[in-house]
Tab-separated table of C-alpha atoms in Angstrom:
chain	number	residue	atom	x	y	z
A	1	MET	CA	-34.389	47.481	-11.996
A	2	GLY	CA	-31.668	45.786	-13.994
A	3	PHE	CA	-30.418	42.311	-14.706
A	4	TRP	CA	-28.705	40.835	-11.654
A	5	GLY	CA	-25.435	39.045	-12.182
A	6	ASP	CA	-22.222	38.113	-10.435
A	7	ARG	CA	-19.920	40.619	-12.126
A	8	PHE	CA	-19.326	44.363	-12.159
A	9	PHE	CA	-22.162	46.695	-13.143
A	10	GLN	CA	-24.597	43.806	-13.491
A	11	SER	CA	-26.685	44.875	-10.506
A	12	ASP	CA	-28.392	47.989	-9.231
A	13	ARG	CA	-26.026	48.012	-6.240
A	14	ASP	CA	-23.006	48.879	-8.385
A	15	LEU	CA	-24.992	51.493	-10.281
A	16	ASP	CA	-26.190	53.045	-7.021
A	17	ILE	CA	-22.564	53.246	-5.868
A	18	VAL	CA	-21.732	54.912	-9.190
A	19	CYS	CA	-24.337	57.585	-8.436
A	20	VAL	CA	-22.765	58.229	-5.017
A	21	LEU	CA	-19.271	58.447	-6.516
A	22	SER	CA	-20.412	60.704	-9.353
A	23	GLU	CA	-21.821	63.140	-6.818
A	24	HIS	CA	-18.601	63.091	-4.785
A	25	LEU	CA	-16.483	63.660	-7.898
A	26	GLY	CA	-18.731	66.396	-9.252
A	27	VAL	CA	-19.233	64.652	-12.612
A	28	ASP	CA	-22.423	63.767	-14.457
A	29	ASP	CA	-21.768	60.011	-14.449
A	30	VAL	CA	-18.483	58.256	-13.684
A	31	TYR	CA	-19.690	55.099	-15.440
A	32	ILE	CA	-21.577	56.275	-18.546
A	33	PRO	CA	-20.516	59.917	-19.042
A	34	GLU	CA	-21.665	62.228	-21.795
A	35	ASP	CA	-18.008	62.691	-22.819
A	36	ALA	CA	-15.708	59.804	-21.848
A	37	GLU	CA	-12.493	61.586	-22.834
A	38	GLU	CA	-13.413	64.669	-20.835
A	39	LEU	CA	-14.210	62.475	-17.841
A	40	ARG	CA	-10.823	60.753	-18.092
A	41	LYS	CA	-9.115	64.148	-18.051
A	42	GLU	CA	-11.108	65.181	-14.987
A	43	LEU	CA	-10.229	61.969	-13.171
A	44	ASP	CA	-6.562	62.362	-14.081
A	45	SER	CA	-6.569	65.978	-12.881
A	46	GLY	CA	-6.400	64.679	-9.323
A	47	LYS	CA	-10.073	63.991	-8.660
A	48	LEU	CA	-9.695	60.208	-8.799
A	49	GLU	CA	-6.725	60.097	-6.435
A	50	ALA	CA	-8.402	62.534	-4.037
A	51	GLU	CA	-11.570	60.421	-3.921
A	52	PHE	CA	-9.558	57.253	-3.320
A	53	ARG	CA	-7.687	58.886	-0.426
A	54	LYS	CA	-10.921	60.106	1.149
A	55	LEU	CA	-12.311	56.580	1.001
A	56	ARG	CA	-9.116	55.025	2.333
A	57	ASP	CA	-8.676	57.568	5.119
A	58	GLY	CA	-12.269	57.372	6.372
A	59	ALA	CA	-13.247	60.910	5.406
A	60	TYR	CA	-16.824	59.887	4.625
A	61	THR	CA	-19.600	58.957	7.031
A	62	GLU	CA	-21.839	55.963	6.397
A	63	GLU	CA	-24.524	58.385	5.244
A	64	ASP	CA	-22.090	59.957	2.763
A	65	LEU	CA	-21.672	56.521	1.177
A	66	SER	CA	-25.383	55.659	1.346
A	67	PHE	CA	-24.329	52.919	3.800
A	68	PHE	CA	-22.320	50.996	1.197
A	69	ASN	CA	-19.128	49.304	2.369
A	70	VAL	CA	-16.181	51.698	1.925
A	71	LYS	CA	-13.891	49.066	0.383
A	72	THR	CA	-16.610	47.909	-1.992
A	73	THR	CA	-17.095	51.539	-3.010
A	74	ALA	CA	-13.363	51.955	-3.658
A	75	VAL	CA	-13.233	48.812	-5.806
A	76	VAL	CA	-16.236	49.976	-7.856
A	77	LEU	CA	-14.499	53.349	-8.252
A	78	ALA	CA	-11.437	51.572	-9.631
A	79	ALA	CA	-13.575	49.538	-12.037
A	80	ALA	CA	-15.299	52.677	-13.320
A	81	ALA	CA	-11.979	54.518	-13.696
A	82	MET	CA	-10.416	51.617	-15.594
A	83	ARG	CA	-13.323	51.701	-18.019
A	84	HIS	CA	-12.115	55.121	-19.177
A	85	GLY	CA	-8.366	54.504	-19.042
A	86	ALA	CA	-7.814	56.798	-16.063
A	87	THR	CA	-4.532	56.722	-14.154
A	88	ILE	CA	-4.663	54.541	-11.045
A	89	SER	CA	-1.847	55.217	-8.603
A	90	PRO	CA	0.259	52.412	-7.073
A	91	ASP	CA	-1.313	53.133	-3.667
A	92	PHE	CA	-4.808	52.834	-5.129
A	93	ARG	CA	-3.902	49.590	-6.915
A	94	GLN	CA	-2.547	48.089	-3.710
A	95	TYR	CA	-5.619	49.201	-1.773
A	96	VAL	CA	-7.821	47.445	-4.317
A	97	LYS	CA	-5.749	44.258	-4.049
A	98	ASP	CA	-5.925	44.346	-0.254
A	99	SER	CA	-9.667	45.039	-0.359
A	100	LEU	CA	-10.271	41.957	-2.490
A	101	ASN	CA	-9.062	39.858	0.441
A	102	SER	CA	-11.621	41.408	2.781
A	103	ARG	CA	-15.376	41.104	3.050
A	104	LEU	CA	-16.926	42.985	0.138
A	105	GLU	CA	-20.489	43.475	-1.034
A	106	MET	CA	-19.879	41.640	-4.298
A	107	HIS	CA	-19.815	38.119	-5.644
A	108	GLN	CA	-16.654	36.086	-6.123
A	109	PRO	CA	-16.674	36.298	-9.959
A	110	ALA	CA	-16.481	40.102	-9.695
A	111	LYS	CA	-13.600	39.801	-7.236
A	112	ASP	CA	-11.838	37.386	-9.578
A	113	ASP	CA	-12.328	39.749	-12.527
A	114	MET	CA	-10.821	42.647	-10.583
A	115	ALA	CA	-7.946	40.526	-9.263
A	116	THR	CA	-6.989	39.801	-12.870
A	117	ALA	CA	-7.741	43.282	-14.187
A	118	ILE	CA	-5.785	45.249	-11.583
A	119	ASP	CA	-2.623	43.359	-12.560
A	120	ILE	CA	-3.004	43.679	-16.329
A	121	TYR	CA	-4.449	47.198	-16.408
A	122	ARG	CA	-2.324	49.860	-18.057
A	123	ASP	CA	-3.018	53.546	-17.442
A	124	GLY	CA	-4.403	55.197	-20.555
A	125	THR	CA	-5.812	51.966	-21.995
A	126	PRO	CA	-9.517	51.481	-21.176
A	127	LEU	CA	-10.491	48.128	-19.696
A	128	ASP	CA	-14.205	47.487	-19.265
A	129	LEU	CA	-14.906	44.938	-16.554
A	130	ALA	CA	-18.602	45.031	-17.442
A	131	GLY	CA	-17.678	43.104	-20.584
A	132	MET	CA	-16.132	40.275	-18.589
A	133	GLY	CA	-18.916	37.721	-18.494
A	134	LEU	CA	-21.713	40.102	-19.499
A	135	PHE	CA	-22.812	38.336	-22.650
A	136	GLU	CA	-22.567	34.925	-21.001
A	137	LEU	CA	-24.933	36.338	-18.392
A	138	MET	CA	-27.373	37.551	-21.026
A	139	ASP	CA	-27.446	34.079	-22.561
A	140	THR	CA	-28.418	32.413	-19.306
A	141	VAL	CA	-30.511	34.871	-17.283
A	142	ASP	CA	-34.191	35.413	-17.951
A	143	ARG	CA	-35.291	39.032	-18.157
A	144	PRO	CA	-37.083	40.054	-14.944
A	145	LYS	CA	-40.772	40.715	-15.355
A	146	GLY	CA	-40.619	44.016	-13.495
A	147	GLY	CA	-39.596	46.176	-16.435
A	148	GLY	CA	-36.046	44.855	-16.242
A	149	VAL	CA	-33.547	46.051	-18.805
A	150	ASN	CA	-29.788	45.774	-18.842
A	151	ILE	CA	-28.437	49.285	-19.339
A	152	LEU	CA	-24.920	48.223	-20.257
A	153	SER	CA	-25.468	47.927	-23.971
A	154	PRO	CA	-27.712	49.889	-26.337
A	155	GLU	CA	-28.082	46.756	-28.451
A	156	ILE	CA	-29.374	44.855	-25.440
A	157	PHE	CA	-31.564	47.775	-24.445
A	158	THR	CA	-33.307	48.004	-27.789
A	159	ALA	CA	-33.847	44.250	-27.804
A	160	CYS	CA	-35.727	44.380	-24.491
A	161	GLU	CA	-39.388	45.242	-24.260
A	162	PHE	CA	-40.887	47.239	-21.440
A	163	VAL	CA	-43.820	45.656	-19.688
A	164	GLU	CA	-46.895	47.705	-20.561
A	165	ASP	CA	-48.515	47.700	-17.127
A	166	GLU	CA	-45.471	47.759	-14.818
A	167	CYS	CA	-43.266	50.603	-13.597
A	168	SER	CA	-39.842	50.499	-15.263
A	169	GLU	CA	-38.211	51.551	-11.978
A	170	CYS	CA	-39.916	49.661	-9.145
A	171	GLY	CA	-41.831	46.995	-11.080
A	172	LYS	CA	-45.215	47.714	-9.489
A	173	GLY	CA	-48.198	46.975	-11.675
A	174	SER	CA	-50.706	49.654	-12.618
A	175	ASP	CA	-53.044	50.566	-15.445
A	176	ALA	CA	-52.346	54.287	-14.963
A	177	LEU	CA	-48.602	54.613	-15.525
A	178	LEU	CA	-46.818	57.713	-16.766
A	179	ARG	CA	-44.987	57.220	-20.063
A	180	CYS	CA	-41.573	58.736	-20.839
A	181	ALA	CA	-42.370	61.738	-23.018
A	182	ARG	CA	-39.180	61.298	-25.045
A	183	CYS	CA	-38.918	57.616	-25.939
A	184	HIS	CA	-42.499	56.583	-25.100
A	185	LYS	CA	-41.176	53.199	-23.933
A	186	ALA	CA	-40.354	53.501	-20.233
A	187	ARG	CA	-43.293	53.725	-17.847
A	188	TYR	CA	-43.392	54.956	-14.259
A	189	CYS	CA	-45.703	55.028	-11.244
A	190	ASN	CA	-44.996	58.691	-10.613
A	191	THR	CA	-42.418	61.432	-11.086
A	192	GLU	CA	-40.418	60.120	-8.109
A	193	CYS	CA	-39.814	56.770	-9.842
A	194	GLN	CA	-39.013	58.592	-13.070
A	195	LYS	CA	-36.392	60.755	-11.346
A	196	LYS	CA	-34.817	57.716	-9.670
A	197	ALA	CA	-34.585	55.910	-13.006
A	198	TRP	CA	-33.246	58.816	-15.063
A	199	LYS	CA	-29.529	58.162	-14.503
A	200	LYS	CA	-29.952	54.632	-15.834
A	201	HIS	CA	-32.507	55.460	-18.503
A	202	LYS	CA	-30.848	58.604	-19.884
A	203	PRO	CA	-28.084	56.971	-22.029
A	204	TRP	CA	-30.598	54.939	-24.036
A	205	CYS	CA	-33.562	57.320	-24.051
A	206	THR	CA	-33.981	58.266	-27.690
A	207	PRO	CA	-36.957	60.017	-29.299
A	208	ASP	CA	-39.584	57.618	-30.538
A	209	ALA	CA	-39.521	57.494	-34.331
């Protein structure tokens, strides 16, 4: 579980959508990739535009999108692409603008951030919407008890403490949790919870000194 906020990538919903999009695009992670420059090249090779067109043209079933709203998914895709400076076509930009005027699964501050960003964004120049309001959020939101960490910043991650007797993924309490063999910080109910958490945990999982 992560910190919940009103802006992009401040909730598990956005990160779940990222997982869906990463699978569609055939990349390891469209939000926090192992190689950001390589990801940008892949997106600019036609993958980003193709994914946008599939979303716009209704090529995916509800199951394909894990039942997330198609326009919300497209807007999150744009936010992730902008983070890496990928090229966003005029059609995609207009679709995002039109989508912001419809019912989306996101709070108004996130919509406002995107409304501003889509106009000022320049292809090739990364723009991270996660930074818009993130630190204000961290100053005002209490860390959830259920093993909550915000995965957006390694500095924030290292400042957070895992709860000894609660699963880092689902928050359930137990005195018999599995411990991450690499960092020895994250704890899980079982291997299923560990697998679910890996995408989020991987970027900040460093060997325990």
